[in-house]
PDB file of C-alpha atoms in Angstrom:
ATOM      1  CA  ARG A   1     105.718 136.877  83.144  1.00 44.00           C
ATOM      2  CA  HIS A   2     104.707 137.492  86.751  1.00 50.00           C
ATOM      3  CA  MET A   3     102.644 134.722  88.360  1.00 52.00           C
ATOM      4  CA  CYS A   4     101.109 136.682  91.209  1.00 56.00           C
ATOM      5  CA  SER A   5      97.665 138.112  91.549  1.00 55.00           C
ATOM      6  CA  LEU A   6      96.991 138.022  95.252  1.00 52.00           C
ATOM      7  CA  ASP A   7      93.919 136.329  96.665  1.00 55.00           C
ATOM      8  CA  GLN A   8      92.135 137.352  99.843  1.00 57.00           C
ATOM      9  CA  ASP A   9      93.277 134.524 102.167  1.00 62.00           C
ATOM     10  CA  ASP A  10      96.792 135.460 103.216  1.00 78.00           C
ATOM     11  CA  HIS A  11      97.002 132.621 105.780  1.00 86.00           C
ATOM     12  CA  ALA A  12      96.529 129.712 103.392  1.00 93.00           C
ATOM     13  CA  LEU A  13      99.481 127.449 102.674  1.00 95.00           C
ATOM     14  CA  TRP A  14     101.077 127.732  99.235  1.00 96.00           C
ATOM     15  CA  PHE A  15     103.606 125.444  97.604  1.00 96.00           C
ATOM     16  CA  LEU A  16     106.266 126.532  95.137  1.00 96.00           C
ATOM     17  CA  LYS A  17     107.145 123.445  93.098  1.00 96.00           C
ATOM     18  CA  HIS A  18     109.846 122.800  90.543  1.00 96.00           C
ATOM     19  CA  ALA A  19     107.912 121.447  87.573  1.00 94.00           C
ATOM     20  CA  ARG A  20     110.479 118.828  86.525  1.00 93.00           C
ATOM     21  CA  LEU A  21     111.532 117.367  89.865  1.00 93.00           C
ATOM     22  CA  ASP A  22     109.770 114.606  91.736  1.00 88.00           C
ATOM     23  CA  ARG A  23     109.958 112.688  95.024  1.00 87.00           C
ATOM     24  CA  ASN A  24     109.210 115.913  96.948  1.00 87.00           C
ATOM     25  CA  GLU A  25     112.341 117.646  95.631  1.00 91.00           C
ATOM     26  CA  GLY A  26     112.257 121.322  94.732  1.00 93.00           C
ATOM     27  CA  VAL A  27     109.176 122.082  96.854  1.00 95.00           C
ATOM     28  CA  THR A  28     108.968 124.908  99.385  1.00 96.00           C
ATOM     29  CA  VAL A  29     106.029 125.764 101.658  1.00 96.00           C
ATOM     30  CA  HIS A  30     104.818 129.304 102.333  1.00 97.00           C
ATOM     31  CA  ILE A  31     102.130 130.879 104.497  1.00 96.00           C
ATOM     32  CA  GLY A  32     100.140 133.103 102.179  1.00 95.00           C
ATOM     33  CA  GLN A  33     100.308 133.724  98.473  1.00 95.00           C
ATOM     34  CA  GLU A  34     102.397 136.861  98.955  1.00 95.00           C
ATOM     35  CA  ALA A  35     105.159 134.872 100.685  1.00 96.00           C
ATOM     36  CA  CYS A  36     105.061 132.328  97.857  1.00 96.00           C
ATOM     37  CA  CYS A  37     105.320 135.127  95.281  1.00 96.00           C
ATOM     38  CA  GLU A  38     108.252 136.638  97.160  1.00 97.00           C
ATOM     39  CA  ALA A  39     110.063 133.271  97.178  1.00 97.00           C
ATOM     40  CA  TRP A  40     109.438 132.926  93.441  1.00 97.00           C
ATOM     41  CA  ALA A  41     110.754 136.460  92.833  1.00 97.00           C
ATOM     42  CA  CYS A  42     113.959 135.567  94.706  1.00 97.00           C
ATOM     43  CA  LEU A  43     114.706 132.725  92.292  1.00 97.00           C
ATOM     44  CA  PRO A  44     117.206 133.409  89.509  1.00 96.00           C
ATOM     45  CA  GLU A  45     115.227 134.949  86.660  1.00 96.00           C
ATOM     46  CA  ASP A  46     116.206 132.149  84.259  1.00 96.00           C
ATOM     47  CA  ASP A  47     114.782 129.524  86.680  1.00 96.00           C
ATOM     48  CA  ARG A  48     111.398 131.118  87.399  1.00 96.00           C
ATOM     49  CA  GLY A  49     109.687 129.486  84.420  1.00 96.00           C
ATOM     50  CA  GLU A  50     110.506 126.063  85.888  1.00 96.00           C
ATOM     51  CA  TYR A  51     108.266 126.601  88.927  1.00 97.00           C
ATOM     52  CA  ILE A  52     104.554 126.457  89.554  1.00 95.00           C
ATOM     53  CA  ALA A  53     102.639 127.754  92.565  1.00 96.00           C
ATOM     54  CA  GLN A  54      99.839 125.731  94.113  1.00 94.00           C
ATOM     55  CA  ARG A  55      97.493 126.658  96.918  1.00 95.00           C
ATOM     56  CA  GLU A  56      96.979 123.861  99.410  1.00 93.00           C
ATOM     57  CA  VAL A  57      93.940 121.751  98.720  1.00 88.00           C
ATOM     58  CA  PRO A  58      91.224 122.735 101.191  1.00 84.00           C
ATOM     59  CA  ARG A  59      90.007 120.124 103.681  1.00 86.00           C
ATOM     60  CA  VAL A  60      93.062 117.857 103.562  1.00 90.00           C
ATOM     61  CA  LEU A  61      92.678 114.231 104.608  1.00 89.00           C
ATOM     62  CA  LEU A  62      94.086 113.420 108.059  1.00 93.00           C
ATOM     63  CA  ASP A  63      94.897 109.989 109.422  1.00 91.00           C
ATOM     64  CA  VAL A  64      93.993 108.816 112.944  1.00 91.00           C
ATOM     65  CA  HIS A  65      97.195 110.495 114.254  1.00 92.00           C
ATOM     66  CA  GLY A  66      96.358 113.895 112.740  1.00 94.00           C
ATOM     67  CA  ARG A  67      98.929 113.621 109.962  1.00 94.00           C
ATOM     68  CA  LYS A  68      98.268 114.646 106.374  1.00 93.00           C
ATOM     69  CA  PHE A  69      97.165 111.558 104.462  1.00 90.00           C
ATOM     70  CA  THR A  70      97.577 111.164 100.716  1.00 91.00           C
ATOM     71  CA  LEU A  71      96.475 108.567  98.223  1.00 92.00           C
ATOM     72  CA  ARG A  72      98.637 107.712  95.226  1.00 91.00           C
ATOM     73  CA  ILE A  73      96.299 106.320  92.586  1.00 91.00           C
ATOM     74  CA  TYR A  74      97.735 105.161  89.291  1.00 91.00           C
ATOM     75  CA  VAL A  75      95.715 105.932  86.192  1.00 89.00           C
ATOM     76  CA  LEU A  76      96.447 104.728  82.666  1.00 89.00           C
ATOM     77  CA  LEU A  77      95.100 107.034  79.972  1.00 85.00           C
ATOM     78  CA  ILE A  78      94.477 105.571  76.537  1.00 84.00           C
ATOM     79  CA  ALA A  79      93.530 107.908  73.711  1.00 77.00           C
ATOM     80  CA  THR A  80      92.936 107.671  69.992  1.00 70.00           C
ATOM     81  CA  PRO A  81      93.716 110.720  67.896  1.00 68.00           C
ATOM     82  CA  PHE A  82      90.487 110.667  65.871  1.00 60.00           C
ATOM     83  CA  ALA A  83      86.997 109.351  66.272  1.00 54.00           C
ATOM     84  CA  PRO A  84      85.174 107.817  63.317  1.00 54.00           C
ATOM     85  CA  CYS A  85      83.327 110.303  61.145  1.00 53.00           C
ATOM     86  CA  GLU A  86      79.637 110.329  62.063  1.00 54.00           C
ATOM     87  CA  SER A  87      78.395 110.220  58.469  1.00 53.00           C
ATOM     88  CA  SER A  88      80.839 107.795  56.852  1.00 51.00           C
ATOM     89  CA  GLY A  89      82.073 105.775  59.822  1.00 50.00           C
ATOM     90  CA  SER A  90      85.648 106.095  58.571  1.00 47.00           C
ATOM     91  CA  ILE A  91      88.510 107.617  60.511  1.00 45.00           C
ATOM     92  CA  PRO A  92      89.779 110.913  59.067  1.00 45.00           C
ATOM     93  CA  CYS A  93      93.259 110.760  57.587  1.00 42.00           C
ATOM     94  CA  SER A  94      95.829 113.509  58.206  1.00 42.00           C
ATOM     95  CA  GLY A  95      93.190 115.673  59.839  1.00 43.00           C
ATOM     96  CA  GLY A  96      90.934 115.631  56.779  1.00 44.00           C
ATOM     97  CA  CYS A  97      87.490 114.138  56.574  1.00 43.00           C
ATOM     98  CA  GLU A  98      85.877 112.282  53.694  1.00 48.00           C
ATOM     99  CA  CYS A  99      82.529 113.892  54.484  1.00 47.00           C
ATOM    100  CA  ASN A 100      83.936 117.455  54.458  1.00 47.00           C
ATOM    101  CA  SER A 101      82.144 118.117  57.718  1.00 47.00           C
ATOM    102  CA  SER A 102      83.029 121.345  59.474  1.00 45.00           C
ATOM    103  CA  ARG A 103      82.713 119.545  62.843  1.00 47.00           C
ATOM    104  CA  SER A 104      85.919 118.543  64.528  1.00 50.00           C
ATOM    105  CA  HIS A 105      86.371 114.836  65.134  1.00 50.00           C
ATOM    106  CA  LEU A 106      87.510 114.443  68.700  1.00 55.00           C
ATOM    107  CA  GLY A 107      89.278 111.256  69.674  1.00 62.00           C
ATOM    108  CA  ALA A 108      88.052 108.806  72.229  1.00 69.00           C
ATOM    109  CA  ALA A 109      89.803 108.350  75.549  1.00 73.00           C
ATOM    110  CA  TRP A 110      89.636 105.868  78.371  1.00 79.00           C
ATOM    111  CA  ALA A 111      91.049 106.068  81.874  1.00 82.00           C
ATOM    112  CA  LEU A 112      91.798 102.890  83.767  1.00 87.00           C
ATOM    113  CA  ALA A 113      92.314 103.453  87.494  1.00 89.00           C
ATOM    114  CA  ARG A 114      94.133 100.742  89.388  1.00 90.00           C
ATOM    115  CA  ARG A 115      92.035  99.750  92.377  1.00 90.00           C
ATOM    116  CA  GLU A 116      95.166  98.953  94.388  1.00 93.00           C
ATOM    117  CA  PHE A 117      96.717 102.259  95.404  1.00 93.00           C
ATOM    118  CA  VAL A 118      99.158 103.570  97.984  1.00 94.00           C
ATOM    119  CA  CYS A 119      98.141 105.365 101.182  1.00 94.00           C
ATOM    120  CA  ARG A 120     100.822 107.576 102.728  1.00 94.00           C
ATOM    121  CA  SER A 121     100.954 109.605 105.925  1.00 94.00           C
ATOM    122  CA  HIS A 122     103.338 112.501 106.454  1.00 93.00           C
ATOM    123  CA  PRO A 123     105.823 112.224 109.327  1.00 93.00           C
ATOM    124  CA  HIS A 124     104.452 115.092 111.475  1.00 93.00           C
ATOM    125  CA  ALA A 125     100.998 116.151 112.656  1.00 94.00           C
ATOM    126  CA  TYR A 126      99.220 118.567 110.335  1.00 94.00           C
ATOM    127  CA  ASP A 127      99.418 122.228 111.310  1.00 94.00           C
ATOM    128  CA  PRO A 128      98.366 124.780 108.673  1.00 92.00           C
ATOM    129  CA  SER A 129     100.162 127.567 110.581  1.00 93.00           C
ATOM    130  CA  ASP A 130     103.572 125.832 110.294  1.00 94.00           C
ATOM    131  CA  PRO A 131     105.219 125.781 106.848  1.00 94.00           C
ATOM    132  CA  ASP A 132     107.466 122.845 107.798  1.00 93.00           C
ATOM    133  CA  PRO A 133     107.806 120.600 104.699  1.00 92.00           C
ATOM    134  CA  GLY A 134     107.670 117.576 107.022  1.00 89.00           C
ATOM    135  CA  ARG A 135     104.036 118.384 107.722  1.00 90.00           C
ATOM    136  CA  HIS A 136     102.984 119.194 104.173  1.00 92.00           C
ATOM    137  CA  VAL A 137     105.406 117.893 101.534  1.00 92.00           C
ATOM    138  CA  HIS A 138     107.535 114.980 102.724  1.00 90.00           C
ATOM    139  CA  SER A 139     105.566 111.875 101.848  1.00 90.00           C
ATOM    140  CA  THR A 140     107.940 109.763  99.779  1.00 90.00           C
ATOM    141  CA  LEU A 141     108.229 106.282 101.246  1.00 91.00           C
ATOM    142  CA  GLY A 142     111.818 105.242 101.923  1.00 90.00           C
ATOM    143  CA  LYS A 143     113.150 108.774 101.473  1.00 90.00           C
ATOM    144  CA  PHE A 144     111.912 110.646 104.547  1.00 91.00           C
ATOM    145  CA  GLU A 145     112.008 109.315 108.088  1.00 92.00           C
ATOM    146  CA  GLY A 146     108.591 108.866 109.672  1.00 92.00           C
ATOM    147  CA  VAL A 147     106.585 108.561 106.457  1.00 94.00           C
ATOM    148  CA  SER A 148     104.277 105.588 106.738  1.00 93.00           C
ATOM    149  CA  GLY A 149     102.483 103.835 103.952  1.00 94.00           C
ATOM    150  CA  SER A 150     100.244 100.939 103.149  1.00 94.00           C
ATOM    151  CA  LEU A 151      98.338  99.489 100.255  1.00 96.00           C
ATOM    152  CA  GLY A 152      94.809 100.675  99.631  1.00 94.00           C
ATOM    153  CA  SER A 153      93.572  97.122 100.176  1.00 95.00           C
ATOM    154  CA  GLU A 154      94.745  97.431 103.790  1.00 95.00           C
ATOM    155  CA  TRP A 155      92.753 100.635 104.322  1.00 92.00           C
ATOM    156  CA  ALA A 156      89.463  99.889 106.084  1.00 91.00           C
ATOM    157  CA  LEU A 157      87.608 102.612 104.159  1.00 91.00           C
ATOM    158  CA  ARG A 158      88.749 101.639 100.659  1.00 93.00           C
ATOM    159  CA  ASP A 159      85.533  99.975  99.475  1.00 94.00           C
ATOM    160  CA  GLN A 160      83.479 102.799 100.946  1.00 94.00           C
ATOM    161  CA  VAL A 161      85.433 105.641  99.284  1.00 91.00           C
ATOM    162  CA  TRP A 162      86.367 103.939  95.975  1.00 93.00           C
ATOM    163  CA  PRO A 163      83.177 105.050  94.141  1.00 93.00           C
ATOM    164  CA  THR A 164      83.784 108.653  95.241  1.00 92.00           C
ATOM    165  CA  LEU A 165      87.417 108.480  94.113  1.00 91.00           C
ATOM    166  CA  CYS A 166      86.292 107.197  90.715  1.00 90.00           C
ATOM    167  CA  ARG A 167      83.795 110.067  90.367  1.00 90.00           C
ATOM    168  CA  MET A 168      86.517 112.560  91.288  1.00 89.00           C
ATOM    169  CA  LEU A 169      88.857 111.095  88.657  1.00 87.00           C
ATOM    170  CA  ALA A 170      86.078 111.166  86.063  1.00 85.00           C
ATOM    171  CA  ASP A 171      85.414 114.840  86.869  1.00 86.00           C
ATOM    172  CA  CYS A 172      89.104 115.653  86.479  1.00 82.00           C
ATOM    173  CA  LEU A 173      89.264 113.913  83.101  1.00 80.00           C
ATOM    174  CA  ALA A 174      85.947 115.157  81.708  1.00 78.00           C
ATOM    175  CA  PRO A 175      86.155 117.257  78.548  1.00 74.00           C
ATOM    176  CA  VAL A 176      85.939 120.980  79.089  1.00 69.00           C
TER     177      VAL A 176
END
């Protein structure tokens, strides 16, 4: 299956990411979707399904030194497989319902966001015209030279932006 349907902005940064690697491994940076598609097409055919393409998030956060700034927020998701039946109050067993309702019984879910998070700055100043991974990808503390980090509690804007971060998380986790 081919992943590419080209968009209009051929100067945007795109990332080709290995889906099962972490700590910034298996990530390449490309200027334009076409370049990202070409890099994907050059991968061995058996490996292509292991990669995802992602357009850079618009309006990236920059720190006071002009470096890309990321927040690592830890969220615990807790879900129950079924919600109590509206008419009987009992929980359906094995997908069945005592009330024979045709409505599906969606489970409940909660997301607990840890208020203490990690702030990280990339080692080089942000430049959207330069696909250097040091500007856009390398942000793992202790792995890449020049990456700086601190706790969210040390960030002067934490209390001001926390409500907005919570709304963003809620939007991401809202049912579709």
